[in-house]
Coordinates of C-alpha atoms and ligand atoms in Angstrom, one line a residue:
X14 CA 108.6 120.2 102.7
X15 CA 108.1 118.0 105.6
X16 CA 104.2 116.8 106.1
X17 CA 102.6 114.8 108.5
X18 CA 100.6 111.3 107.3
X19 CA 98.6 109.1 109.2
X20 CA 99.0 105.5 107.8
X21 CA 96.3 103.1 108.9
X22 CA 97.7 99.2 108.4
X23 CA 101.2 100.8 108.6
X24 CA 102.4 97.5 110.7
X25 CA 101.5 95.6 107.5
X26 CA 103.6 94.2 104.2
X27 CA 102.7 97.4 101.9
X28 CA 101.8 100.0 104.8
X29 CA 105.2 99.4 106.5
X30 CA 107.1 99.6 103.8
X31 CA 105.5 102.5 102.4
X32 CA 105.9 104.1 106.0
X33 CA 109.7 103.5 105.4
X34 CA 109.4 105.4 102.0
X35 CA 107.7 108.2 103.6
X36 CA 109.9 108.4 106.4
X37 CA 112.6 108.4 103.7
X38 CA 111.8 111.5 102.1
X39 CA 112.1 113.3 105.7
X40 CA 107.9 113.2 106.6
X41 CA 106.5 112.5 110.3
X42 CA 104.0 109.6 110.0
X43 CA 101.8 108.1 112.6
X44 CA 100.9 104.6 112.2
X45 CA 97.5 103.4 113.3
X46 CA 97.7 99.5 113.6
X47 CA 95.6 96.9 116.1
X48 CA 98.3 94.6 115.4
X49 CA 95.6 92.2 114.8
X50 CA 97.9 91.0 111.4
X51 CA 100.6 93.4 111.3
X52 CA 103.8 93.8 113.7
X53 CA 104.8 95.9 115.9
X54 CA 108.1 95.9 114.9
X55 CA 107.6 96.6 111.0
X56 CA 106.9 100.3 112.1
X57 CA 110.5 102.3 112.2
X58 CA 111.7 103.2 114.9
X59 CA 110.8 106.9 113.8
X60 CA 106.9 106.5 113.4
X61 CA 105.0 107.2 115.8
X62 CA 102.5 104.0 116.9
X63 CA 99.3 104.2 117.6
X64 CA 97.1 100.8 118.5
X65 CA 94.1 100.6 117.8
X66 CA 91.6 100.4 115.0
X67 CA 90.7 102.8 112.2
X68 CA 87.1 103.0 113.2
X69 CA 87.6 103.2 116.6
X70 CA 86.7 106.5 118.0
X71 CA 88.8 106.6 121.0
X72 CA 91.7 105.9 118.7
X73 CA 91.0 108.4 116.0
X74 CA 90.9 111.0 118.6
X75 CA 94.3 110.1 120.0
X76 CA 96.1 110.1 116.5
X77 CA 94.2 113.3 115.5
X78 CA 95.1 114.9 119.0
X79 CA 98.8 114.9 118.0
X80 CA 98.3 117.6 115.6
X81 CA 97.4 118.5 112.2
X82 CA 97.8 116.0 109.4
X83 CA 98.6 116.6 106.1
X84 CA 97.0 113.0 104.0
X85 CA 96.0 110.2 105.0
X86 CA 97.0 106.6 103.4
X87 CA 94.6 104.0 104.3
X88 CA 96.0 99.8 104.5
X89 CA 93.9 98.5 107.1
X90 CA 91.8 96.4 106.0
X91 CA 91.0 92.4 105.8
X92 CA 92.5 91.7 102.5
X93 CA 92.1 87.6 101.7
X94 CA 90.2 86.5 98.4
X95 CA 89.7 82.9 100.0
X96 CA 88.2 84.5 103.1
X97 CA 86.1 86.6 101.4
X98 CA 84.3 84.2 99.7
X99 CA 83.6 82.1 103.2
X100 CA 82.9 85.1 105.5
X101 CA 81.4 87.6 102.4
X102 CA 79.6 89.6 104.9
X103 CA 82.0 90.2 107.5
X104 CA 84.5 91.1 104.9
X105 CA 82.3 93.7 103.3
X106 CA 80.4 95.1 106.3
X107 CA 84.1 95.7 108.2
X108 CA 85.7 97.0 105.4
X109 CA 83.5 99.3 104.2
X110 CA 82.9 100.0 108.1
X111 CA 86.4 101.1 109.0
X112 CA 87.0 102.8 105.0
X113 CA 84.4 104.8 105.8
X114 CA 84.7 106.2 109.6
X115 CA 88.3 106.9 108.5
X116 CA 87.4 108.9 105.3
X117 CA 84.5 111.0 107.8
X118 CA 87.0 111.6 110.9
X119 CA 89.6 112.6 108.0
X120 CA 86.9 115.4 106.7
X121 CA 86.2 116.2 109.9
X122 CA 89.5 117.0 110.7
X123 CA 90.4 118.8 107.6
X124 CA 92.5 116.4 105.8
X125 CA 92.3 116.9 102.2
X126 CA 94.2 114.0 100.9
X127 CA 93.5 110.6 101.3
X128 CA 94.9 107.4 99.5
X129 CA 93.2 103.8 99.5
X130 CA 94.5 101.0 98.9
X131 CA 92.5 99.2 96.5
X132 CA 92.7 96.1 94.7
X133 CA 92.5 93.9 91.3
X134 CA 90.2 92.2 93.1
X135 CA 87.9 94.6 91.5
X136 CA 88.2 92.6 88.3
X137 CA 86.6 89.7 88.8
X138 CA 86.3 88.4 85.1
X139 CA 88.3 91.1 83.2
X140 CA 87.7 91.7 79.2
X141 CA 91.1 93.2 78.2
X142 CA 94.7 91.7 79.7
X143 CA 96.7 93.6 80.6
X144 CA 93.9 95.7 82.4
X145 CA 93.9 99.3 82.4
X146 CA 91.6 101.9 84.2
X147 CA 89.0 101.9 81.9
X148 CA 88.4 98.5 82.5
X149 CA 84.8 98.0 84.1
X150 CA 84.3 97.4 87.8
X151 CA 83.2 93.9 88.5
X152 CA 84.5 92.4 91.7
X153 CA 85.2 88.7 91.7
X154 CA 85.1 88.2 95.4
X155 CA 83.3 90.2 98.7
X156 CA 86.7 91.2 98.9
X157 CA 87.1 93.2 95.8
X158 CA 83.3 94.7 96.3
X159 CA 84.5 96.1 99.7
X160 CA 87.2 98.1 97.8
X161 CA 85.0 99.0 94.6
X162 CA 82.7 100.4 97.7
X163 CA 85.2 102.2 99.0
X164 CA 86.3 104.2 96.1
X165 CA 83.0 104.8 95.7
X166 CA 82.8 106.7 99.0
X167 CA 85.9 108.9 98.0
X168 CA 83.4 110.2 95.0
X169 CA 81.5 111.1 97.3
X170 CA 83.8 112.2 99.9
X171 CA 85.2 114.6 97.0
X172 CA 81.5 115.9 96.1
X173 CA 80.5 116.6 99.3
X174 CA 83.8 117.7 101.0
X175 CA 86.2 118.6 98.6
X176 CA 88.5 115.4 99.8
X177 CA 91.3 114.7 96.7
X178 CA 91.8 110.9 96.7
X179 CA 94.1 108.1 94.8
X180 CA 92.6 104.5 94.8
X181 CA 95.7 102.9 94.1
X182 CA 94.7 99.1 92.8
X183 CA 97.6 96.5 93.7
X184 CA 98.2 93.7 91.6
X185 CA 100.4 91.1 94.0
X186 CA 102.0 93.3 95.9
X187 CA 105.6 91.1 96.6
X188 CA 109.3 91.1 98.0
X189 CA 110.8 93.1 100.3
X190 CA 112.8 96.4 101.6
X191 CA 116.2 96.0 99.0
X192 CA 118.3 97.1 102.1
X193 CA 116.6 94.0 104.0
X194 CA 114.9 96.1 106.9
X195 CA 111.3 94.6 106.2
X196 CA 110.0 92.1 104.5
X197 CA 106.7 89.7 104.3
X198 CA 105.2 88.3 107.1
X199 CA 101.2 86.8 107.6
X200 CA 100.1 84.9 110.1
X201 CA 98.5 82.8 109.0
X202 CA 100.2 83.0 105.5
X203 CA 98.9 82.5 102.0
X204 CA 100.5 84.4 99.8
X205 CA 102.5 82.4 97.3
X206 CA 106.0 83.6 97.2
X207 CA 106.1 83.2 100.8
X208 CA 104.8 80.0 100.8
X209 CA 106.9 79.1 97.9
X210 CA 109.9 80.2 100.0
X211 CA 109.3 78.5 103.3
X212 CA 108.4 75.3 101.1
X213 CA 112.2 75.4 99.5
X214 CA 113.4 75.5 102.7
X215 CA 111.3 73.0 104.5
X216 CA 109.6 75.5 106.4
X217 CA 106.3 74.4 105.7
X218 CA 104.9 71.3 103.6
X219 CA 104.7 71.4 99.7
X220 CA 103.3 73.8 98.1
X221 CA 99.5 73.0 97.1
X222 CA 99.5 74.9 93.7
X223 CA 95.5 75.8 93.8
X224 CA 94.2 74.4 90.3
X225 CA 96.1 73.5 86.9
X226 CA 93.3 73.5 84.9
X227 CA 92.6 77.2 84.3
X228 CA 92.6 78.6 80.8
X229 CA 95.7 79.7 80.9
X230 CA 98.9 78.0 78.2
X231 CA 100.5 76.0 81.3
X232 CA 96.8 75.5 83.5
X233 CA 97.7 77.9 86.2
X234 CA 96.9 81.1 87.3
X235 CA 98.5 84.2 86.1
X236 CA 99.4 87.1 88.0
X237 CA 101.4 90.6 87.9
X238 CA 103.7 90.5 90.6
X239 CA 105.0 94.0 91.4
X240 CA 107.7 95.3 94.0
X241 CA 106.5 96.4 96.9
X242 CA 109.4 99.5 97.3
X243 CA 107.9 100.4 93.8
X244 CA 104.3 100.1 95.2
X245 CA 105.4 102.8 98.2
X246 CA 107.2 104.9 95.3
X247 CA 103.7 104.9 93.9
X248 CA 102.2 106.2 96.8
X249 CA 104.5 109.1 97.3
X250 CA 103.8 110.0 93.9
X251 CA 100.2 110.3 94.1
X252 CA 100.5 112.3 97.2
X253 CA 101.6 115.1 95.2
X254 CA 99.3 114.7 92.5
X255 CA 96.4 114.6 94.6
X256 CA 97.0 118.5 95.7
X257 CA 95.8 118.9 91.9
X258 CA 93.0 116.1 91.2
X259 CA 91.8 112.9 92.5
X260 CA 93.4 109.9 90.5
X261 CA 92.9 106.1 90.5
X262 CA 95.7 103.4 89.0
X263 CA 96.1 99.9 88.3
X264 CA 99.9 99.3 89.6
X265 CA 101.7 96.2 87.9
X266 CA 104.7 95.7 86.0
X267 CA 102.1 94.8 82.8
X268 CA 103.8 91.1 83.2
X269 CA 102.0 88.1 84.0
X270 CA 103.3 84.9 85.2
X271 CA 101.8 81.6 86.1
X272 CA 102.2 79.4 90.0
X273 CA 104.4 77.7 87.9
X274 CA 106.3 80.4 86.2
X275 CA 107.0 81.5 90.2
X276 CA 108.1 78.2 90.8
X277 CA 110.5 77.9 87.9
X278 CA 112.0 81.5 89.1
X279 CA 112.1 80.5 93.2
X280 CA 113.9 77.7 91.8
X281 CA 116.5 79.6 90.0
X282 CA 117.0 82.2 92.8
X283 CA 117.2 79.8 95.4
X284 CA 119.0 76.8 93.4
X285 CA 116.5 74.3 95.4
X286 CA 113.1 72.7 94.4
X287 CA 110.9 73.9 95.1
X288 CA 108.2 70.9 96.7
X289 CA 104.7 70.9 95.3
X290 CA 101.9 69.2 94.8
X291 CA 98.8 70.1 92.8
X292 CA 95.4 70.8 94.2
X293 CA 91.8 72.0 93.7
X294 CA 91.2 75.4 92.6
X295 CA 90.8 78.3 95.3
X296 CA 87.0 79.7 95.4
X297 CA 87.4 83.4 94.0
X298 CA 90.4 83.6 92.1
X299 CA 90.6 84.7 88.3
X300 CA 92.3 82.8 85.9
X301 CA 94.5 85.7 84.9
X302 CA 95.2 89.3 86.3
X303 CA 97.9 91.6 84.9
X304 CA 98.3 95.5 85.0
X305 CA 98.5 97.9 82.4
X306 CA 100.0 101.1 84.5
X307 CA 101.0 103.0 81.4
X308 CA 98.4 105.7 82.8
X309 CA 100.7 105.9 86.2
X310 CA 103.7 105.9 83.8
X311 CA 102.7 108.2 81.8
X312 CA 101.0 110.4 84.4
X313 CA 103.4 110.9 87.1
X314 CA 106.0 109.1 85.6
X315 CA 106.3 106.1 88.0
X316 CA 108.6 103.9 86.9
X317 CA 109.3 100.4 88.9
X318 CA 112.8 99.6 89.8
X319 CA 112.5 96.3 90.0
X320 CA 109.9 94.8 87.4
X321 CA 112.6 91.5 87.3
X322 CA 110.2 88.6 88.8
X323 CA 113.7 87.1 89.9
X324 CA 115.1 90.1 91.8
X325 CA 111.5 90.2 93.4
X326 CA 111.8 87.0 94.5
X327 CA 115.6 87.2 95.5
X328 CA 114.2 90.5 97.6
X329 CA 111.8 88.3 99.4
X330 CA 114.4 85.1 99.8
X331 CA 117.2 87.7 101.3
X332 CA 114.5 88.9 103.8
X333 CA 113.2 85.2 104.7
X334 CA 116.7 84.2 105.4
X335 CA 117.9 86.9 107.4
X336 CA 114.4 86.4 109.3
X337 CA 113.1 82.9 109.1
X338 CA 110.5 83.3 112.2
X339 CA 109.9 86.7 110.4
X340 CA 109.2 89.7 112.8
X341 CA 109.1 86.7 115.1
X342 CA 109.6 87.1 119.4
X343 CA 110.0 90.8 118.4
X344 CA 106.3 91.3 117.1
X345 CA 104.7 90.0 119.6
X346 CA 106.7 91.4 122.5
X347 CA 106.3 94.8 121.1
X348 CA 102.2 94.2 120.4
X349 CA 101.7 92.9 123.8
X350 CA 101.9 97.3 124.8
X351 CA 98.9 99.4 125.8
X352 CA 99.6 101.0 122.1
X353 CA 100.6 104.4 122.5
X354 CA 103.6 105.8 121.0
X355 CA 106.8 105.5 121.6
Ligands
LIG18 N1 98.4 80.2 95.0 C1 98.7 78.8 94.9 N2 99.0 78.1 96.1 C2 99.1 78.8 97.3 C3 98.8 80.2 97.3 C4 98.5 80.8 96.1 O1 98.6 78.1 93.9 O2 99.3 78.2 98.3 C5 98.1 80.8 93.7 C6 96.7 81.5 93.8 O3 95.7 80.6 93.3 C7 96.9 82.7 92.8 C8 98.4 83.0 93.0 O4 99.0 81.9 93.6 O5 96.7 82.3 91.5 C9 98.7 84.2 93.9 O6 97.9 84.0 95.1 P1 98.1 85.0 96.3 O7 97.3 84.4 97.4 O8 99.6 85.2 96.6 O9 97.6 86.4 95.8 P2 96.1 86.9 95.2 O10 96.3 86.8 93.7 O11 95.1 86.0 95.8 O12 96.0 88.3 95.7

């Protein structure tokens, strides 16, 4: 049946795409965006866009005005480790600010699904690879302890209103719509495949592979790189199981693999080299985070279409080619707009 879902952050790399999934499967979704990092013309055609920010009352009250809305998925959010650690209390006081006047004006409104998305920046220093849920929460950067905050409000949000969540904790979310309508695009950018990508083709200078001295068999850090299509497949998943129970995942492929794993793999896809240089590590980041999802597996019976690090990064090339000023002119045309629908 046809719902309705307000997605906050839906101009951004995983809101976007999952707005495409949602729209997919025949739902009406609003997007609520500032367009502060996300683009204007990310959101299908067939969304309905809202600017303006999750915590902003005046906003709220225009997105709720357009009529009842069945769950709410929640992206906006500042979401750099590096920044974090340089601006800790901006990062946590603004994202716990805007988690949580979005999880009251949903309550208030009668929503009774909500789904955040969290982070494996809650494991800072992690016991067990690959992590699973039962792993304890211990944020290794502001960042992370904003999230681990905000799944702590949906407890509450439950207790006291009956709210059903799904904390959904992204390892590097990575690559692009398969059919090529949206890919990745930060301004400013620091995600590595990106980077890796506009360094092959002399978009940008050298990679500057942060540290090679970690404790790790090649020195660099290791990571689970997972699809973001099978990241929005996720989502539409625990939208149905949140009319039962409230869950919370790790979502990875269970696979790690090191900067220079990546670089080995941009290389194949690509057939260039990939330009590097090596550099200090980045304040905040883990040595090693990978996923277990067999509980998502198992579950609800997610199961990622494209776990392949190479087709990720082939995903993410196809996208960067086709778009090499990413959303480019078009985003910030379309941004420059009062922000109501279209
Ligand atoms: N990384 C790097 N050089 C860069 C950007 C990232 O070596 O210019 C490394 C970073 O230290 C981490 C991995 O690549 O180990 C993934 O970083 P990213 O920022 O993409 O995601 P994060 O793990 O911080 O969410």
């Amino acid at each position: 049946m046809a719902e309705t879902f307000l997605v906050t952050g839906g101009a951004g790399f995983v809101g976007s795409h999952c707005v495409l999934a949602l729209l997919a499967r025949g739902h009406r979704v609003i997007v609520l965006d500032d367009l502060s990092t996300g683009h204007a013309a990310a959101v299908p055609e067939a969304a309905v866009l809202v600017r303006g920010r999750a915590d902003d009352p005046e906003a709220l009250r225009r997105v709720f005005a357009l009529g009842p809305i069945d769950g709410v998925l929640h992206f906006a959010a500042l979401s750099l480790v590096g920044d974090s650690m340089r601006e800790p209390y901006r990062y946590m006081a603004e994202n716990a600010r805007v988690g949580l006047a979005l999880i009251e004006a949903a309550v208030a409104h009668g929503v009774t699904r909500f789904v955040l998305s969290s982070t494996a920046a809650l494991f800072g220093n992690p016991r067990r690879i690959p992590i699973d849920e039962d792993e304890p929460i211990d944020p290794g950067s502001p960042y992370g302890e904003s999230k681990a905050w905000l799944e702590r409000a949906l407890l509450w949000a439950e207790r006291i209103h009956g709210l059903k969540s799904a904390s959904l904790r992204y390892f590097n979310a990575a690559g692009a719509d398969p059919e090529g309508r949206l890919g990745e695009d930060h301004r400013p950018e620091t995600h590595l495949i990106p980077l890796v990508l506009d360094a092959v083709a002399g978009r940008r200078p050298p990679l500057t592979v942060f540290g090679d001295d970690y404790d790790t068999p090649d020195g660099t850090c290791i990571r689970d790189y997972i699809h973001v299509a099978d990241l929005a497949t996720a989502h539409l998943l625990a939208l149905e199981a949140i009319r039962e129970r409230s869950v919370r995942y790790n979502l990875g492929n269970g696979q790690g693999h090191s900067v220079r794993e990546v670089i080995a793999a941009a290389e194949r896809v690509t057939g260039r080299k990939v330009p590097h240089v090596i550099g200090p590590r980045r304040p905040g980041d883990p040595p090693a985070l990978v996923a277990s999802s067999d509980r998502i597996r198992r579950e609800l019976g997610w199961t990622p279409r494209f776990p392949d690090l190479d087709t990720i990064i082939a995903h993410a090339w196809a996208w960067r080619q086709a778009n090499p000023d990413g959303y480019g002119s078009r985003a910030s045309a379309a941004a420059s707009g009062p922000g109501m629908a279209r």
